[in-house]
mmCIF file of C-alpha atoms in Angstrom:
data_model
loop_
_atom_site.group_PDB
_atom_site.id
_atom_site.type_symbol
_atom_site.label_atom_id
_atom_site.label_comp_id
_atom_site.label_asym_id
_atom_site.label_seq_id
_atom_site.Cartn_x
_atom_site.Cartn_y
_atom_site.Cartn_z
ATOM 1 C CA MET A 1252 -0.025 0.005 0.005
ATOM 2 C CA ALA A 1253 1.313 3.479 -0.821
ATOM 3 C CA ASP A 1254 2.538 5.669 1.917
ATOM 4 C CA ASP A 1255 0.113 8.437 2.944
ATOM 5 C CA GLY A 1256 2.259 11.065 4.594
ATOM 6 C CA GLY A 1257 1.427 9.776 8.099
ATOM 7 C CA THR A 1258 -2.189 10.978 7.864
ATOM 8 C CA GLY A 1259 -3.864 7.583 7.727
ATOM 9 C CA ALA A 1260 -5.693 8.883 4.690
ATOM 10 C CA ARG A 1261 -5.039 5.866 2.390
ATOM 11 C CA ALA A 1262 -6.335 3.467 5.103
ATOM 12 C CA HIS A 1263 -9.536 5.471 5.265
ATOM 13 C CA GLY A 1264 -9.949 5.755 1.428
ATOM 14 C CA ARG A 1265 -8.834 9.381 1.209
ATOM 15 C CA THR A 1266 -6.029 10.766 -0.889
ATOM 16 C CA PRO A 1267 -3.242 12.285 1.231
ATOM 17 C CA GLU A 1268 -2.785 15.995 1.051
ATOM 18 C CA PRO A 1269 0.246 18.238 1.709
ATOM 19 C CA HIS A 1270 0.522 19.913 5.078
ATOM 20 C CA PRO A 1271 -1.334 23.296 4.937
ATOM 21 C CA ASP A 1272 1.649 25.297 6.149
ATOM 22 C CA LEU A 1273 3.407 24.527 2.822
ATOM 23 C CA LYS A 1274 0.954 26.889 1.134
ATOM 24 C CA GLY A 1275 2.963 29.824 2.486
ATOM 25 C CA LEU A 1276 5.848 28.726 0.258
ATOM 26 C CA ASP A 1277 3.699 29.392 -2.823
ATOM 27 C CA ARG A 1278 5.122 32.931 -2.697
ATOM 28 C CA LEU A 1279 8.511 31.541 -3.730
ATOM 29 C CA VAL A 1280 7.329 29.740 -6.877
ATOM 30 C CA GLY A 1281 8.929 31.155 -9.989
ATOM 31 C CA THR A 1282 12.315 32.383 -11.190
ATOM 32 C CA TRP A 1283 14.134 35.060 -9.253
ATOM 33 C CA GLU A 1284 17.123 37.214 -10.181
ATOM 34 C CA VAL A 1285 19.403 37.587 -7.097
ATOM 35 C CA SER A 1286 21.430 40.773 -6.649
ATOM 36 C CA GLY A 1287 23.662 42.107 -3.899
ATOM 37 C CA GLU A 1288 26.575 40.266 -2.349
ATOM 38 C CA ALA A 1289 25.395 37.029 -3.973
ATOM 39 C CA ARG A 1290 24.265 37.241 -7.635
ATOM 40 C CA GLY A 1291 22.528 34.884 -10.028
ATOM 41 C CA ARG A 1292 19.248 33.095 -10.485
ATOM 42 C CA VAL A 1293 17.087 30.700 -8.451
ATOM 43 C CA THR A 1294 13.975 28.870 -9.541
ATOM 44 C CA PHE A 1295 11.319 27.355 -7.267
ATOM 45 C CA GLU A 1296 8.679 24.865 -8.376
ATOM 46 C CA TRP A 1297 6.403 22.294 -6.730
ATOM 47 C CA MET A 1298 7.012 18.657 -7.269
ATOM 48 C CA GLU A 1299 3.973 16.682 -8.485
ATOM 49 C CA GLY A 1300 1.634 16.163 -5.517
ATOM 50 C CA GLY A 1301 2.607 19.417 -3.772
ATOM 51 C CA PHE A 1302 4.419 17.761 -0.872
ATOM 52 C CA PHE A 1303 7.869 19.209 -1.839
ATOM 53 C CA LEU A 1304 9.123 22.448 -3.272
ATOM 54 C CA THR A 1305 12.389 22.302 -5.284
ATOM 55 C CA GLN A 1306 14.845 25.160 -5.654
ATOM 56 C CA ARG A 1307 17.438 25.175 -8.448
ATOM 57 C CA VAL A 1308 20.304 27.535 -7.696
ATOM 58 C CA HIS A 1309 22.957 29.166 -9.878
ATOM 59 C CA LEU A 1310 24.737 31.910 -7.897
ATOM 60 C CA GLU A 1311 28.100 33.593 -7.535
ATOM 61 C CA HIS A 1312 29.210 34.597 -4.093
ATOM 62 C CA GLU A 1313 32.669 35.879 -3.126
ATOM 63 C CA GLY A 1314 34.042 34.769 -6.498
ATOM 64 C CA GLN A 1315 32.749 31.155 -6.147
ATOM 65 C CA GLU A 1316 30.126 29.763 -8.497
ATOM 66 C CA ILE A 1317 27.491 27.732 -6.623
ATOM 67 C CA LYS A 1318 25.012 25.477 -8.442
ATOM 68 C CA GLY A 1319 22.685 23.143 -6.670
ATOM 69 C CA VAL A 1320 19.267 21.826 -5.939
ATOM 70 C CA GLU A 1321 17.254 22.004 -2.705
ATOM 71 C CA ILE A 1322 14.270 19.866 -1.707
ATOM 72 C CA ILE A 1323 11.914 21.615 0.718
ATOM 73 C CA GLY A 1324 9.045 20.046 2.689
ATOM 74 C CA HIS A 1325 8.082 18.012 5.746
ATOM 75 C CA GLU A 1326 10.537 15.131 6.134
ATOM 76 C CA LYS A 1327 8.841 11.822 6.644
ATOM 77 C CA PRO A 1328 11.000 8.750 7.165
ATOM 78 C CA PHE A 1329 9.201 5.601 6.028
ATOM 79 C CA GLY A 1330 6.691 4.503 8.659
ATOM 80 C CA ALA A 1331 7.099 7.655 10.801
ATOM 81 C CA GLU A 1332 5.145 10.867 11.199
ATOM 82 C CA PRO A 1333 6.119 13.874 9.148
ATOM 83 C CA SER A 1334 8.390 16.543 10.754
ATOM 84 C CA GLU A 1335 6.634 19.407 12.471
ATOM 85 C CA GLU A 1336 9.003 21.849 10.768
ATOM 86 C CA ILE A 1337 9.447 22.495 7.037
ATOM 87 C CA ARG A 1338 12.919 21.173 6.441
ATOM 88 C CA SER A 1339 15.210 21.115 3.427
ATOM 89 C CA ARG A 1340 18.432 19.693 2.095
ATOM 90 C CA PHE A 1341 20.599 21.542 -0.389
ATOM 91 C CA TYR A 1342 22.884 19.557 -2.659
ATOM 92 C CA ALA A 1343 25.701 21.746 -4.024
ATOM 93 C CA SER A 1344 27.986 21.411 -7.013
ATOM 94 C CA THR A 1345 30.791 21.725 -4.507
ATOM 95 C CA GLY A 1346 29.834 18.378 -2.963
ATOM 96 C CA ASP A 1347 28.368 19.952 0.127
ATOM 97 C CA THR A 1348 24.979 19.063 1.564
ATOM 98 C CA LEU A 1349 23.316 21.644 3.791
ATOM 99 C CA ASP A 1350 20.227 21.313 6.000
ATOM 100 C CA TYR A 1351 17.767 24.179 6.643
ATOM 101 C CA VAL A 1352 14.361 24.881 8.352
ATOM 102 C CA TYR A 1353 11.950 27.245 6.608
ATOM 103 C CA GLU A 1354 9.403 29.477 8.409
ATOM 104 C CA MET A 1355 6.928 31.844 6.795
ATOM 105 C CA GLU A 1356 5.161 34.365 9.037
ATOM 106 C CA GLY A 1357 3.174 37.018 7.137
ATOM 107 C CA ASP A 1358 5.575 38.737 4.722
ATOM 108 C CA ALA A 1359 8.691 37.429 6.516
ATOM 109 C CA LEU A 1360 10.698 34.399 5.445
ATOM 110 C CA THR A 1361 13.254 32.918 7.822
ATOM 111 C CA ILE A 1362 15.591 30.133 6.770
ATOM 112 C CA TRP A 1363 17.545 28.598 9.661
ATOM 113 C CA ALA A 1364 20.858 26.855 8.826
ATOM 114 C CA GLY A 1365 20.822 23.429 10.490
ATOM 115 C CA GLY A 1366 17.884 23.878 12.841
ATOM 116 C CA LYS A 1367 15.385 26.373 14.113
ATOM 117 C CA GLY A 1368 17.039 28.934 16.408
ATOM 118 C CA SER A 1369 20.457 28.539 14.807
ATOM 119 C CA PRO A 1370 22.788 31.549 15.012
ATOM 120 C CA ALA A 1371 23.127 31.235 11.202
ATOM 121 C CA TYR A 1372 19.955 32.227 9.360
ATOM 122 C CA TYR A 1373 18.410 34.213 6.531
ATOM 123 C CA ARG A 1374 15.632 36.639 7.200
ATOM 124 C CA GLY A 1375 13.855 38.439 4.334
ATOM 125 C CA THR A 1376 10.648 40.395 3.690
ATOM 126 C CA PHE A 1377 8.460 40.246 0.649
ATOM 127 C CA GLY A 1378 7.578 43.564 -0.911
ATOM 128 C CA ALA A 1379 3.954 44.632 -1.258
ATOM 129 C CA ASP A 1380 3.848 43.383 -4.879
ATOM 130 C CA GLY A 1381 5.115 39.959 -3.811
ATOM 131 C CA ASP A 1382 7.743 40.098 -6.555
ATOM 132 C CA THR A 1383 10.641 41.241 -4.376
ATOM 133 C CA LEU A 1384 12.307 39.570 -1.444
ATOM 134 C CA THR A 1385 14.864 41.660 0.435
ATOM 135 C CA GLY A 1386 16.909 40.235 3.247
ATOM 136 C CA ALA A 1387 20.244 39.049 4.634
ATOM 137 C CA TRP A 1388 22.097 36.014 5.807
ATOM 138 C CA HIS A 1389 23.327 36.427 9.417
ATOM 139 C CA TYR A 1390 26.210 34.429 10.758
ATOM 140 C CA PRO A 1391 27.614 33.974 14.294
ATOM 141 C CA GLY A 1392 30.122 36.702 15.177
ATOM 142 C CA GLY A 1393 28.448 39.350 13.053
ATOM 143 C CA GLY A 1394 29.153 38.072 9.531
ATOM 144 C CA GLY A 1395 26.642 37.755 6.685
ATOM 145 C CA TYR A 1396 25.537 39.375 3.479
ATOM 146 C CA GLU A 1397 22.501 41.129 1.993
ATOM 147 C CA THR A 1398 20.553 40.204 -1.163
ATOM 148 C CA THR A 1399 17.534 41.312 -3.093
ATOM 149 C CA SER A 1400 15.623 38.836 -5.140
ATOM 150 C CA THR A 1401 13.296 39.984 -7.950
ATOM 151 C CA ARG A 1402 10.810 37.645 -9.652
ATOM 152 C CA VAL A 1403 11.415 37.498 -13.380
ATOM 153 C CA GLY A 1404 9.267 34.539 -14.253
#
């Protein structure tokens, strides 16, 4: 029997549905030009079924080209309940894998590096038109960088 996302829906004859908090990530769907201290393009799209959002990244930061793919959603190991947090894993062309936690609250997007409450995080705010996202990565010890993303598609 197919897995049902931990909802018991299949056992009760219902089709499983994505967690409602994923709807907040709809604001990211599309292609964005990134400017500022990191430059390039990122594209977000839903995987079939709507349980996971993918991000394809092609950026340059501090002279290094970064390409990669990120899968964002509620983790659900086989036979277990889905994670309460929206988690992601980024796979980079450099061979690195990075874990994040996403939070949407109103017009604010926070992406925690590693886990919620981490001292390394991104916080951005969507503009009134929904087609700009301005924010910054913050690192322990005061480091970080600012970016502005503009939807182009």
